[in-house]
PDB file of C-alpha atoms in Angstrom:
ATOM      1  CA  VAL A   1      -2.374 -13.099  -8.919  1.00  0.00           C
ATOM      2  CA  GLY A   2      -4.076 -14.927  -6.052  1.00  0.00           C
ATOM      3  CA  ASP A   3      -0.775 -16.210  -4.710  1.00  0.00           C
ATOM      4  CA  MET A   4       0.673 -12.710  -4.857  1.00  0.00           C
ATOM      5  CA  LYS A   5      -2.290 -11.323  -2.893  1.00  0.00           C
ATOM      6  CA  ARG A   6      -1.803 -13.971  -0.218  1.00  0.00           C
ATOM      7  CA  PHE A   7       1.928 -13.253  -0.126  1.00  0.00           C
ATOM      8  CA  VAL A   8       1.365  -9.519   0.325  1.00  0.00           C
ATOM      9  CA  VAL A   9      -1.208 -10.117   3.058  1.00  0.00           C
ATOM     10  CA  GLY A  10       1.249 -12.461   4.772  1.00  0.00           C
ATOM     11  CA  VAL A  11       4.031  -9.872   4.685  1.00  0.00           C
ATOM     12  CA  LEU A  12       1.699  -7.136   5.926  1.00  0.00           C
ATOM     13  CA  SER A  13       0.375  -9.423   8.674  1.00  0.00           C
ATOM     14  CA  LYS A  14       3.888 -10.025   9.936  1.00  0.00           C
ATOM     15  CA  ALA A  15       4.670  -6.303   9.784  1.00  0.00           C
ATOM     16  CA  ILE A  16       1.457  -5.518  11.701  1.00  0.00           C
ATOM     17  CA  ARG A  17       2.399  -7.985  14.438  1.00  0.00           C
ATOM     18  CA  VAL A  18       5.924  -6.555  14.756  1.00  0.00           C
ATOM     19  CA  LEU A  19       4.617  -2.985  14.890  1.00  0.00           C
ATOM     20  CA  TYR A  20       2.035  -4.020  17.459  1.00  0.00           C
ATOM     21  CA  GLU A  21       4.793  -5.178  19.788  1.00  0.00           C
ATOM     22  CA  TYR A  22       6.529  -1.789  19.582  1.00  0.00           C
ATOM     23  CA  GLU A  23       3.592   0.613  19.304  1.00  0.00           C
ATOM     24  CA  GLY A  24       0.437  -0.982  20.612  1.00  0.00           C
ATOM     25  CA  LYS A  25       1.009  -3.670  23.203  1.00  0.00           C
ATOM     26  CA  GLY A  26       0.663  -2.992  26.907  1.00  0.00           C
ATOM     27  CA  PRO A  27       2.835  -0.151  28.218  1.00  0.00           C
ATOM     28  CA  ASN A  28       3.995   0.625  24.664  1.00  0.00           C
ATOM     29  CA  ASN A  29       0.435   1.522  23.621  1.00  0.00           C
ATOM     30  CA  ARG A  30       0.667   4.734  21.632  1.00  0.00           C
ATOM     31  CA  LEU A  31      -2.058   3.933  19.090  1.00  0.00           C
ATOM     32  CA  PHE A  32      -4.250   6.839  20.150  1.00  0.00           C
ATOM     33  CA  GLU A  33      -1.467   9.449  19.970  1.00  0.00           C
ATOM     34  CA  ALA A  34      -2.004  11.976  17.193  1.00  0.00           C
ATOM     35  CA  ASP A  35      -0.570  15.246  15.997  1.00  0.00           C
ATOM     36  CA  GLU A  36      -2.446  18.072  17.706  1.00  0.00           C
ATOM     37  CA  LYS A  37      -2.869  20.163  14.553  1.00  0.00           C
ATOM     38  CA  THR A  38      -3.570  17.593  11.845  1.00  0.00           C
ATOM     39  CA  LYS A  39      -4.978  14.756  14.014  1.00  0.00           C
ATOM     40  CA  ILE A  40      -2.823  12.338  11.993  1.00  0.00           C
ATOM     41  CA  PRO A  41      -1.602   9.381  14.089  1.00  0.00           C
ATOM     42  CA  THR A  42       2.018   9.512  15.209  1.00  0.00           C
ATOM     43  CA  THR A  43       2.512   5.739  15.026  1.00  0.00           C
ATOM     44  CA  ILE A  44       3.006   3.729  11.858  1.00  0.00           C
ATOM     45  CA  LEU A  45       0.474   1.083  12.891  1.00  0.00           C
ATOM     46  CA  ALA A  46      -2.335   3.569  13.602  1.00  0.00           C
ATOM     47  CA  ASN A  47      -1.552   5.414  10.372  1.00  0.00           C
ATOM     48  CA  PHE A  48      -1.737   2.116   8.450  1.00  0.00           C
ATOM     49  CA  MET A  49      -5.021   1.181  10.136  1.00  0.00           C
ATOM     50  CA  ASN A  50      -6.507   4.571   9.239  1.00  0.00           C
ATOM     51  CA  CYS A  51      -5.358   4.107   5.656  1.00  0.00           C
ATOM     52  CA  CYS A  52      -7.028   0.674   5.466  1.00  0.00           C
ATOM     53  CA  ILE A  53     -10.232   2.035   7.001  1.00  0.00           C
ATOM     54  CA  SER A  54     -10.275   4.883   4.476  1.00  0.00           C
ATOM     55  CA  CYS A  55      -9.964   2.372   1.626  1.00  0.00           C
ATOM     56  CA  ILE A  56     -12.913   0.192   2.658  1.00  0.00           C
ATOM     57  CA  PHE A  57     -15.393   1.677   0.199  1.00  0.00           C
ATOM     58  CA  GLU A  58     -12.798   2.045  -2.555  1.00  0.00           C
ATOM     59  CA  SER A  59     -12.008  -1.671  -2.401  1.00  0.00           C
ATOM     60  CA  LYS A  60     -15.364  -2.555  -3.953  1.00  0.00           C
ATOM     61  CA  GLU A  61     -14.652  -0.391  -6.997  1.00  0.00           C
ATOM     62  CA  ASN A  62     -11.113  -1.668  -7.517  1.00  0.00           C
ATOM     63  CA  THR A  63     -11.457  -5.415  -7.159  1.00  0.00           C
ATOM     64  CA  ARG A  64     -13.941  -8.222  -7.478  1.00  0.00           C
ATOM     65  CA  ASP A  65     -12.482 -10.305  -4.669  1.00  0.00           C
ATOM     66  CA  TYR A  66     -11.599  -8.292  -1.581  1.00  0.00           C
ATOM     67  CA  THR A  67     -11.203 -11.229   0.778  1.00  0.00           C
ATOM     68  CA  GLU A  68      -7.506 -10.594   1.289  1.00  0.00           C
ATOM     69  CA  PHE A  69      -8.167  -6.932   2.067  1.00  0.00           C
ATOM     70  CA  PHE A  70     -10.536  -7.886   4.871  1.00  0.00           C
ATOM     71  CA  LYS A  71      -8.042 -10.444   6.174  1.00  0.00           C
ATOM     72  CA  LEU A  72      -5.909  -7.450   7.136  1.00  0.00           C
ATOM     73  CA  PHE A  73      -8.661  -6.277   9.488  1.00  0.00           C
ATOM     74  CA  VAL A  74      -8.811  -9.751  11.010  1.00  0.00           C
ATOM     75  CA  GLU A  75      -5.041  -9.689  11.537  1.00  0.00           C
ATOM     76  CA  ILE A  76      -5.173  -6.227  13.074  1.00  0.00           C
ATOM     77  CA  ALA A  77      -8.020  -7.114  15.435  1.00  0.00           C
ATOM     78  CA  SER A  78      -6.403 -10.405  16.470  1.00  0.00           C
ATOM     79  CA  CYS A  79      -3.188  -8.677  17.577  1.00  0.00           C
ATOM     80  CA  GLY A  80      -4.706  -7.695  20.895  1.00  0.00           C
ATOM     81  CA  HIS A  81      -7.393  -5.761  22.694  1.00  0.00           C
ATOM     82  CA  GLU A  82      -5.612  -2.454  22.006  1.00  0.00           C
ATOM     83  CA  THR A  83      -5.924  -2.752  18.239  1.00  0.00           C
ATOM     84  CA  ALA A  84      -9.442  -4.183  18.481  1.00  0.00           C
ATOM     85  CA  GLY A  85     -10.412  -1.209  20.642  1.00  0.00           C
ATOM     86  CA  TYR A  86      -8.890   1.160  18.107  1.00  0.00           C
ATOM     87  CA  LEU A  87     -10.936  -0.396  15.290  1.00  0.00           C
ATOM     88  CA  ILE A  88     -14.098  -0.174  17.397  1.00  0.00           C
ATOM     89  CA  GLN A  89     -13.431   3.491  18.187  1.00  0.00           C
ATOM     90  CA  LYS A  90     -13.006   4.186  14.463  1.00  0.00           C
ATOM     91  CA  GLN A  91     -16.417   2.556  13.767  1.00  0.00           C
ATOM     92  CA  VAL A  92     -15.041  -0.220  11.571  1.00  0.00           C
ATOM     93  CA  ILE A  93     -17.894  -2.600  12.407  1.00  0.00           C
ATOM     94  CA  GLY A  94     -20.499  -0.083  11.255  1.00  0.00           C
ATOM     95  CA  ARG A  95     -18.447   0.794   8.188  1.00  0.00           C
ATOM     96  CA  LEU A  96     -18.176  -2.863   7.183  1.00  0.00           C
ATOM     97  CA  MET A  97     -21.919  -3.353   7.607  1.00  0.00           C
ATOM     98  CA  ASP A  98     -22.524  -0.234   5.512  1.00  0.00           C
ATOM     99  CA  PHE A  99     -20.099  -1.635   2.930  1.00  0.00           C
ATOM    100  CA  PHE A 100     -22.137  -4.806   2.521  1.00  0.00           C
ATOM    101  CA  TYR A 101     -25.561  -3.141   2.712  1.00  0.00           C
ATOM    102  CA  GLU A 102     -24.484  -0.529   0.149  1.00  0.00           C
ATOM    103  CA  ARG A 103     -27.185   2.020  -0.697  1.00  0.00           C
ATOM    104  CA  ILE A 104     -29.973   0.526   1.419  1.00  0.00           C
ATOM    105  CA  SER A 105     -28.089   1.410   4.593  1.00  0.00           C
ATOM    106  CA  PRO A 106     -29.595   4.399   6.392  1.00  0.00           C
ATOM    107  CA  MET A 107     -26.144   5.201   7.825  1.00  0.00           C
ATOM    108  CA  ASN A 108     -24.335   5.940   4.551  1.00  0.00           C
ATOM    109  CA  GLU A 109     -23.599   9.562   5.419  1.00  0.00           C
ATOM    110  CA  ILE A 110     -22.193   8.720   8.841  1.00  0.00           C
ATOM    111  CA  PHE A 111     -19.988   5.759   7.963  1.00  0.00           C
ATOM    112  CA  ARG A 112     -18.754   7.001   4.598  1.00  0.00           C
ATOM    113  CA  ASN A 113     -17.405  10.191   6.137  1.00  0.00           C
ATOM    114  CA  MET A 114     -13.707   9.478   6.707  1.00  0.00           C
ATOM    115  CA  GLU A 115     -12.756  12.675   8.526  1.00  0.00           C
ATOM    116  CA  ASP A 116     -12.181  10.749  11.763  1.00  0.00           C
ATOM    117  CA  VAL A 117      -9.532   8.500  10.187  1.00  0.00           C
ATOM    118  CA  PRO A 118      -6.871  10.813   8.762  1.00  0.00           C
ATOM    119  CA  PHE A 119      -3.642   9.278   7.558  1.00  0.00           C
ATOM    120  CA  LYS A 120      -0.435  10.483   5.992  1.00  0.00           C
ATOM    121  CA  GLU A 121       0.903   9.022   2.775  1.00  0.00           C
ATOM    122  CA  PRO A 122       4.665   9.081   2.307  1.00  0.00           C
ATOM    123  CA  THR A 123       5.773  11.766  -0.101  1.00  0.00           C
ATOM    124  CA  VAL A 124       8.751   9.752  -1.329  1.00  0.00           C
ATOM    125  CA  SER A 125       8.508   6.044  -1.953  1.00  0.00           C
ATOM    126  CA  GLU A 126      11.733   4.241  -1.214  1.00  0.00           C
ATOM    127  CA  LEU A 127      10.612   0.895  -2.581  1.00  0.00           C
ATOM    128  CA  GLY A 128      12.686  -0.147  -5.549  1.00  0.00           C
ATOM    129  CA  ILE A 129      15.022   2.832  -5.399  1.00  0.00           C
ATOM    130  CA  PRO A 130      18.664   1.784  -5.036  1.00  0.00           C
ATOM    131  CA  PRO A 131      20.801   3.555  -2.455  1.00  0.00           C
ATOM    132  CA  GLU A 132      22.645   6.558  -3.846  1.00  0.00           C
ATOM    133  CA  GLU A 133      26.046   4.896  -3.684  1.00  0.00           C
ATOM    134  CA  LYS A 134      24.803   2.062  -5.925  1.00  0.00           C
ATOM    135  CA  ILE A 135      23.492   4.348  -8.660  1.00  0.00           C
ATOM    136  CA  LYS A 136      26.096   4.319 -11.425  1.00  0.00           C
ATOM    137  CA  VAL A 137      26.361   7.356 -13.611  1.00  0.00           C
ATOM    138  CA  ARG A 138      27.792   6.749 -17.057  1.00  0.00           C
ATOM    139  CA  SER A 139      30.461   9.040 -18.373  1.00  0.00           C
ATOM    140  CA  ALA A 140      30.161  10.642 -21.804  1.00  0.00           C
ATOM    141  CA  TRP A 141      32.668   8.075 -23.121  1.00  0.00           C
ATOM    142  CA  GLU A 142      30.586   5.146 -21.821  1.00  0.00           C
ATOM    143  CA  GLU A 143      27.420   6.663 -23.333  1.00  0.00           C
ATOM    144  CA  MET A 144      29.103   6.993 -26.735  1.00  0.00           C
ATOM    145  CA  ILE A 145      30.319   3.365 -26.640  1.00  0.00           C
ATOM    146  CA  GLN A 146      26.853   2.168 -25.603  1.00  0.00           C
ATOM    147  CA  ARG A 147      25.197   4.059 -28.478  1.00  0.00           C
ATOM    148  CA  ARG A 148      27.700   2.615 -30.979  1.00  0.00           C
ATOM    149  CA  LEU A 149      27.054  -0.907 -29.731  1.00  0.00           C
ATOM    150  CA  GLU A 150      23.301  -0.433 -30.008  1.00  0.00           C
ATOM    151  CA  LYS A 151      23.651   1.094 -33.483  1.00  0.00           C
ATOM    152  CA  SER A 152      25.832  -1.758 -34.692  1.00  0.00           C
ATOM    153  CA  ARG A 153      23.318  -4.299 -33.369  1.00  0.00           C
ATOM    154  CA  ILE A 154      20.506  -2.527 -35.187  1.00  0.00           C
ATOM    155  CA  ASP A 155      22.486  -2.209 -38.420  1.00  0.00           C
ATOM    156  CA  HIS A 156      23.675  -5.802 -38.239  1.00  0.00           C
ATOM    157  CA  HIS A 157      20.198  -7.080 -37.427  1.00  0.00           C
ATOM    158  CA  SER A 158      18.496  -5.146 -40.205  1.00  0.00           C
ATOM    159  CA  ALA A 159      21.020  -6.431 -42.790  1.00  0.00           C
ATOM    160  CA  HIS A 160      19.844  -9.983 -42.180  1.00  0.00           C
ATOM    161  CA  LYS A 161      16.264  -9.093 -42.897  1.00  0.00           C
ATOM    162  CA  SER A 162      16.753  -8.611 -46.622  1.00  0.00           C
ATOM    163  CA  TYR A 163      14.120 -11.252 -47.258  1.00  0.00           C
ATOM    164  CA  LEU A 164      11.463  -8.701 -46.307  1.00  0.00           C
ATOM    165  CA  TRP A 165      12.275  -6.612 -49.404  1.00  0.00           C
TER     166      TRP A 165
END
């Protein structure tokens, strides 16, 4: 499990760096662009950062070791001053301090309010779904043959288990 966490963080770190080049670096900086109505960021990187920020307090409930989760914030901040500035504007430093101080923090109400970091989750996940042309639909004939093969395997298998009776 630990290796898988490190692998996922590595893949996300690379994706963050690539997105930074296209959406956040220098003249390409569009991190602060948002939809006028919903205030949801228009860039993938800003949307991802908002999603991570929104999950800060949930991470404590869902895992015992959240080191890899916080490595994502290190990766985001180390991309450049644009992403670091974005995290500062979204009060990540205060939220992380509130995370570690838990209930003794006098700022719980301020930092646990996530209205300033809206994000949009995809409605359709395309991970693991094969392209439409690769989805094979069986004909009625193929279904019948498949059922007969399965039935013969079951019948043949159960005949050899006479020792159970």
